[in-house]
Amino acid sequence: MTREMRERGEEPGRIGLAADLTNPMWDQMVADPRYRCLIVMTHFANPDGPPGGRTRTWFSLKRQPIMAWAGFCRNMPDRGPVYAGMTMPANEAIMGTNDRMPVLLDPHEYSAWLHGPIESVIGFQYRAPFAAERFRVETTEDLWRSRQLPPSADSQMALL
């Protein structure tokens, strides 16, 4: 939990976002490779539009049916498994819906993420994001909390 979450009296969540790996809160997890993981997904979504009427905009990679998000995982005695995905500044394709995006990894980078030294892991957060041209953007009329799948998910769901 962040200091701000504690000050607001929020309960810790099971899934979170890691925006700054140089923050001392991440010291133990980032340095220890056993807490690193790949969050495998076909799409991710961001809310789009004005509050109260936000819809889902989906993002996937054009020539890669499955993508991997740089993540952390840990089994907490009092909470069970908890996860965090690392974020970075958004590229032009995502920027219209959010100023942050997942740190995505190409297959040749998986080993460096999972087993590399702390400097390499932190470096992933400060590199350029995947190019906007690599993404398929699917805007929908589905409300943000609708739990609807992306229109192109049918063919990709068979891969999971």
PDB file of C-alpha atoms in Angstrom:
ATOM      1  CA  MET A   1       0.000   0.000   0.000  1.00  0.00           C
ATOM      2  CA  THR A   2       1.104   3.536  -0.671  1.00  0.00           C
ATOM      3  CA  ARG A   3       1.204   6.176   2.051  1.00  0.00           C
ATOM      4  CA  GLU A   4      -1.716   7.939   0.357  1.00  0.00           C
ATOM      5  CA  MET A   5      -3.808   4.751   0.459  1.00  0.00           C
ATOM      6  CA  ARG A   6      -3.106   4.338   4.168  1.00  0.00           C
ATOM      7  CA  GLU A   7      -3.990   8.002   4.838  1.00  0.00           C
ATOM      8  CA  ARG A   8      -7.333   7.572   3.036  1.00  0.00           C
ATOM      9  CA  GLY A   9      -8.039   4.434   5.091  1.00  0.00           C
ATOM     10  CA  GLU A  10      -8.214   2.215   2.007  1.00  0.00           C
ATOM     11  CA  GLU A  11      -7.968  -1.536   2.218  1.00  0.00           C
ATOM     12  CA  PRO A  12      -5.053  -3.059   0.307  1.00  0.00           C
ATOM     13  CA  GLY A  13      -5.992  -4.515  -3.041  1.00  0.00           C
ATOM     14  CA  ARG A  14      -4.928  -7.810  -4.592  1.00  0.00           C
ATOM     15  CA  ILE A  15      -3.876  -6.200  -7.881  1.00  0.00           C
ATOM     16  CA  GLY A  16      -1.984  -2.955  -8.202  1.00  0.00           C
ATOM     17  CA  LEU A  17       0.161  -0.819 -10.448  1.00  0.00           C
ATOM     18  CA  ALA A  18       3.840  -0.050  -9.943  1.00  0.00           C
ATOM     19  CA  ALA A  19       4.638   3.387 -11.362  1.00  0.00           C
ATOM     20  CA  ASP A  20       8.066   4.069  -9.832  1.00  0.00           C
ATOM     21  CA  LEU A  21      10.379   1.194  -8.987  1.00  0.00           C
ATOM     22  CA  THR A  22      12.839   3.571  -7.337  1.00  0.00           C
ATOM     23  CA  ASN A  23      10.254   4.189  -4.573  1.00  0.00           C
ATOM     24  CA  PRO A  24      11.543   2.498  -1.378  1.00  0.00           C
ATOM     25  CA  MET A  25       8.223   0.654  -1.046  1.00  0.00           C
ATOM     26  CA  TRP A  26       9.376  -1.639  -3.902  1.00  0.00           C
ATOM     27  CA  ASP A  27      12.955  -2.247  -2.661  1.00  0.00           C
ATOM     28  CA  GLN A  28      12.491  -5.841  -1.529  1.00  0.00           C
ATOM     29  CA  MET A  29      10.288  -7.080  -4.359  1.00  0.00           C
ATOM     30  CA  VAL A  30      12.105  -5.455  -7.272  1.00  0.00           C
ATOM     31  CA  ALA A  31      15.545  -6.707  -6.261  1.00  0.00           C
ATOM     32  CA  ASP A  32      14.441 -10.312  -5.711  1.00  0.00           C
ATOM     33  CA  PRO A  33      13.793 -12.197  -8.991  1.00  0.00           C
ATOM     34  CA  ARG A  34      11.464 -14.689  -7.309  1.00  0.00           C
ATOM     35  CA  TYR A  35       8.844 -11.904  -7.072  1.00  0.00           C
ATOM     36  CA  ARG A  36       8.927 -11.027 -10.782  1.00  0.00           C
ATOM     37  CA  CYS A  37       6.390 -12.466 -13.186  1.00  0.00           C
ATOM     38  CA  LEU A  38       4.920 -12.095 -16.651  1.00  0.00           C
ATOM     39  CA  ILE A  39       1.276 -11.039 -16.762  1.00  0.00           C
ATOM     40  CA  VAL A  40       0.086 -12.721 -19.943  1.00  0.00           C
ATOM     41  CA  MET A  41      -2.829 -11.091 -21.761  1.00  0.00           C
ATOM     42  CA  THR A  42      -4.408 -10.640 -25.149  1.00  0.00           C
ATOM     43  CA  HIS A  43      -5.777  -7.098 -24.554  1.00  0.00           C
ATOM     44  CA  PHE A  44      -5.889  -4.335 -21.990  1.00  0.00           C
ATOM     45  CA  ALA A  45      -8.504  -1.613 -21.676  1.00  0.00           C
ATOM     46  CA  ASN A  46      -8.699   1.982 -20.534  1.00  0.00           C
ATOM     47  CA  PRO A  47     -11.765   4.062 -19.692  1.00  0.00           C
ATOM     48  CA  ASP A  48     -12.601   6.656 -22.313  1.00  0.00           C
ATOM     49  CA  GLY A  49     -14.926   9.643 -22.141  1.00  0.00           C
ATOM     50  CA  PRO A  50     -16.471  11.772 -19.399  1.00  0.00           C
ATOM     51  CA  PRO A  51     -17.010  10.493 -15.828  1.00  0.00           C
ATOM     52  CA  GLY A  52     -20.319   8.712 -15.457  1.00  0.00           C
ATOM     53  CA  GLY A  53     -20.393   7.705 -19.110  1.00  0.00           C
ATOM     54  CA  ARG A  54     -16.974   6.186 -19.630  1.00  0.00           C
ATOM     55  CA  THR A  55     -16.698   3.461 -22.224  1.00  0.00           C
ATOM     56  CA  ARG A  56     -14.016   0.839 -22.814  1.00  0.00           C
ATOM     57  CA  THR A  57     -11.253   1.308 -25.335  1.00  0.00           C
ATOM     58  CA  TRP A  58      -9.242  -1.868 -25.915  1.00  0.00           C
ATOM     59  CA  PHE A  59      -5.610  -2.228 -26.947  1.00  0.00           C
ATOM     60  CA  SER A  60      -3.844  -5.285 -28.372  1.00  0.00           C
ATOM     61  CA  LEU A  61      -0.761  -5.922 -30.464  1.00  0.00           C
ATOM     62  CA  LYS A  62      -1.319  -6.248 -34.215  1.00  0.00           C
ATOM     63  CA  ARG A  63       1.071  -9.094 -34.993  1.00  0.00           C
ATOM     64  CA  GLN A  64       1.380 -10.731 -31.601  1.00  0.00           C
ATOM     65  CA  PRO A  65      -1.751 -12.476 -30.268  1.00  0.00           C
ATOM     66  CA  ILE A  66      -0.455 -12.669 -26.705  1.00  0.00           C
ATOM     67  CA  MET A  67       1.546 -10.007 -24.901  1.00  0.00           C
ATOM     68  CA  ALA A  68       3.422 -10.023 -21.612  1.00  0.00           C
ATOM     69  CA  TRP A  69       3.256  -7.244 -19.035  1.00  0.00           C
ATOM     70  CA  ALA A  70       6.193  -6.864 -16.635  1.00  0.00           C
ATOM     71  CA  GLY A  71       4.793  -7.710 -13.219  1.00  0.00           C
ATOM     72  CA  PHE A  72       5.418  -8.683  -9.641  1.00  0.00           C
ATOM     73  CA  CYS A  73       3.704 -11.339  -7.569  1.00  0.00           C
ATOM     74  CA  ARG A  74       3.865 -12.367  -3.962  1.00  0.00           C
ATOM     75  CA  ASN A  75       1.936 -14.680  -1.693  1.00  0.00           C
ATOM     76  CA  MET A  76       1.089 -12.683   1.448  1.00  0.00           C
ATOM     77  CA  PRO A  77       0.212 -14.726   4.550  1.00  0.00           C
ATOM     78  CA  ASP A  78      -2.786 -12.532   5.406  1.00  0.00           C
ATOM     79  CA  ARG A  79      -4.005 -11.729   1.846  1.00  0.00           C
ATOM     80  CA  GLY A  80      -2.978 -14.627  -0.377  1.00  0.00           C
ATOM     81  CA  PRO A  81      -1.562 -13.928  -3.837  1.00  0.00           C
ATOM     82  CA  VAL A  82      -1.136 -10.252  -4.743  1.00  0.00           C
ATOM     83  CA  TYR A  83       0.081  -8.776  -8.023  1.00  0.00           C
ATOM     84  CA  ALA A  84       1.338  -5.512  -9.462  1.00  0.00           C
ATOM     85  CA  GLY A  85       1.955  -4.560 -13.081  1.00  0.00           C
ATOM     86  CA  MET A  86       4.667  -2.049 -13.920  1.00  0.00           C
ATOM     87  CA  THR A  87       3.590   1.086 -15.814  1.00  0.00           C
ATOM     88  CA  MET A  88       5.381   3.712 -17.894  1.00  0.00           C
ATOM     89  CA  PRO A  89       4.433   6.878 -19.813  1.00  0.00           C
ATOM     90  CA  ALA A  90       1.944   6.085 -22.581  1.00  0.00           C
ATOM     91  CA  ASN A  91       2.662   6.105 -26.292  1.00  0.00           C
ATOM     92  CA  GLU A  92       0.541   8.091 -28.776  1.00  0.00           C
ATOM     93  CA  ALA A  93      -1.982   5.259 -29.272  1.00  0.00           C
ATOM     94  CA  ILE A  94      -2.821   5.058 -25.558  1.00  0.00           C
ATOM     95  CA  MET A  95      -2.365   8.742 -24.624  1.00  0.00           C
ATOM     96  CA  GLY A  96      -5.947   9.698 -25.520  1.00  0.00           C
ATOM     97  CA  THR A  97      -7.284   7.456 -22.742  1.00  0.00           C
ATOM     98  CA  ASN A  98      -4.460   7.437 -20.179  1.00  0.00           C
ATOM     99  CA  ASP A  99      -1.053   9.002 -19.666  1.00  0.00           C
ATOM    100  CA  ARG A 100       0.325   5.636 -18.436  1.00  0.00           C
ATOM    101  CA  MET A 101       0.470   2.190 -20.018  1.00  0.00           C
ATOM    102  CA  PRO A 102       1.745  -1.283 -19.121  1.00  0.00           C
ATOM    103  CA  VAL A 103       5.452  -2.006 -19.518  1.00  0.00           C
ATOM    104  CA  LEU A 104       5.179  -4.642 -22.252  1.00  0.00           C
ATOM    105  CA  LEU A 105       7.960  -7.070 -23.035  1.00  0.00           C
ATOM    106  CA  ASP A 106       8.966  -8.742 -26.271  1.00  0.00           C
ATOM    107  CA  PRO A 107       9.676 -12.482 -25.981  1.00  0.00           C
ATOM    108  CA  HIS A 108      13.448 -11.966 -26.216  1.00  0.00           C
ATOM    109  CA  GLU A 109      13.212  -9.753 -23.074  1.00  0.00           C
ATOM    110  CA  TYR A 110      11.431 -12.232 -20.795  1.00  0.00           C
ATOM    111  CA  SER A 111      14.596 -13.702 -19.307  1.00  0.00           C
ATOM    112  CA  ALA A 112      16.125 -10.279 -18.608  1.00  0.00           C
ATOM    113  CA  TRP A 113      12.937  -9.257 -16.793  1.00  0.00           C
ATOM    114  CA  LEU A 114      12.608 -12.454 -14.797  1.00  0.00           C
ATOM    115  CA  HIS A 115      16.274 -12.982 -13.904  1.00  0.00           C
ATOM    116  CA  GLY A 116      18.172  -9.752 -14.609  1.00  0.00           C
ATOM    117  CA  PRO A 117      19.877  -7.454 -12.108  1.00  0.00           C
ATOM    118  CA  ILE A 118      17.937  -4.647 -10.470  1.00  0.00           C
ATOM    119  CA  GLU A 119      19.427  -2.019 -12.809  1.00  0.00           C
ATOM    120  CA  SER A 120      18.073  -3.850 -15.855  1.00  0.00           C
ATOM    121  CA  VAL A 121      14.641  -4.271 -14.290  1.00  0.00           C
ATOM    122  CA  ILE A 122      14.362  -0.586 -13.435  1.00  0.00           C
ATOM    123  CA  GLY A 123      15.635   0.235 -16.936  1.00  0.00           C
ATOM    124  CA  PHE A 124      12.552  -1.355 -18.504  1.00  0.00           C
ATOM    125  CA  GLN A 125      10.429   1.345 -16.863  1.00  0.00           C
ATOM    126  CA  TYR A 126      12.497   4.181 -18.342  1.00  0.00           C
ATOM    127  CA  ARG A 127      12.841   2.952 -21.899  1.00  0.00           C
ATOM    128  CA  ALA A 128      10.584   4.019 -24.762  1.00  0.00           C
ATOM    129  CA  PRO A 129       7.192   2.275 -24.833  1.00  0.00           C
ATOM    130  CA  PHE A 130       6.219  -0.025 -27.673  1.00  0.00           C
ATOM    131  CA  ALA A 131       5.535   2.084 -30.766  1.00  0.00           C
ATOM    132  CA  ALA A 132       1.943   3.211 -31.314  1.00  0.00           C
ATOM    133  CA  GLU A 133       1.968   1.547 -34.750  1.00  0.00           C
ATOM    134  CA  ARG A 134       2.231  -1.883 -33.076  1.00  0.00           C
ATOM    135  CA  PHE A 135      -1.205  -1.506 -31.447  1.00  0.00           C
ATOM    136  CA  ARG A 136      -4.739  -2.240 -32.558  1.00  0.00           C
ATOM    137  CA  VAL A 137      -7.140   0.218 -30.896  1.00  0.00           C
ATOM    138  CA  GLU A 138     -10.776  -0.841 -30.510  1.00  0.00           C
ATOM    139  CA  THR A 139     -13.210   1.765 -29.245  1.00  0.00           C
ATOM    140  CA  THR A 140     -16.531   0.430 -27.992  1.00  0.00           C
ATOM    141  CA  GLU A 141     -19.807   1.739 -26.642  1.00  0.00           C
ATOM    142  CA  ASP A 142     -19.536  -0.734 -23.724  1.00  0.00           C
ATOM    143  CA  LEU A 143     -19.629   1.046 -20.392  1.00  0.00           C
ATOM    144  CA  TRP A 144     -16.367   0.869 -18.467  1.00  0.00           C
ATOM    145  CA  ARG A 145     -17.731  -1.436 -15.756  1.00  0.00           C
ATOM    146  CA  SER A 146     -19.726  -3.637 -18.170  1.00  0.00           C
ATOM    147  CA  ARG A 147     -17.263  -6.565 -18.075  1.00  0.00           C
ATOM    148  CA  GLN A 148     -17.687  -6.970 -21.840  1.00  0.00           C
ATOM    149  CA  LEU A 149     -14.825  -8.587 -23.764  1.00  0.00           C
ATOM    150  CA  PRO A 150     -13.163  -6.759 -26.644  1.00  0.00           C
ATOM    151  CA  PRO A 151     -14.738  -7.319 -30.075  1.00  0.00           C
ATOM    152  CA  SER A 152     -11.622  -9.095 -31.387  1.00  0.00           C
ATOM    153  CA  ALA A 153     -11.267 -11.432 -28.383  1.00  0.00           C
ATOM    154  CA  ASP A 154     -12.978 -14.483 -29.864  1.00  0.00           C
ATOM    155  CA  SER A 155     -10.044 -15.646 -31.966  1.00  0.00           C
ATOM    156  CA  GLN A 156      -7.512 -14.856 -29.253  1.00  0.00           C
ATOM    157  CA  MET A 157      -9.401 -16.477 -26.381  1.00  0.00           C
ATOM    158  CA  ALA A 158      -8.693 -19.874 -27.951  1.00  0.00           C
ATOM    159  CA  LEU A 159      -4.985 -19.234 -27.291  1.00  0.00           C
ATOM    160  CA  LEU A 160      -5.408 -19.086 -23.513  1.00  0.00           C
TER     161      LEU A 160
END
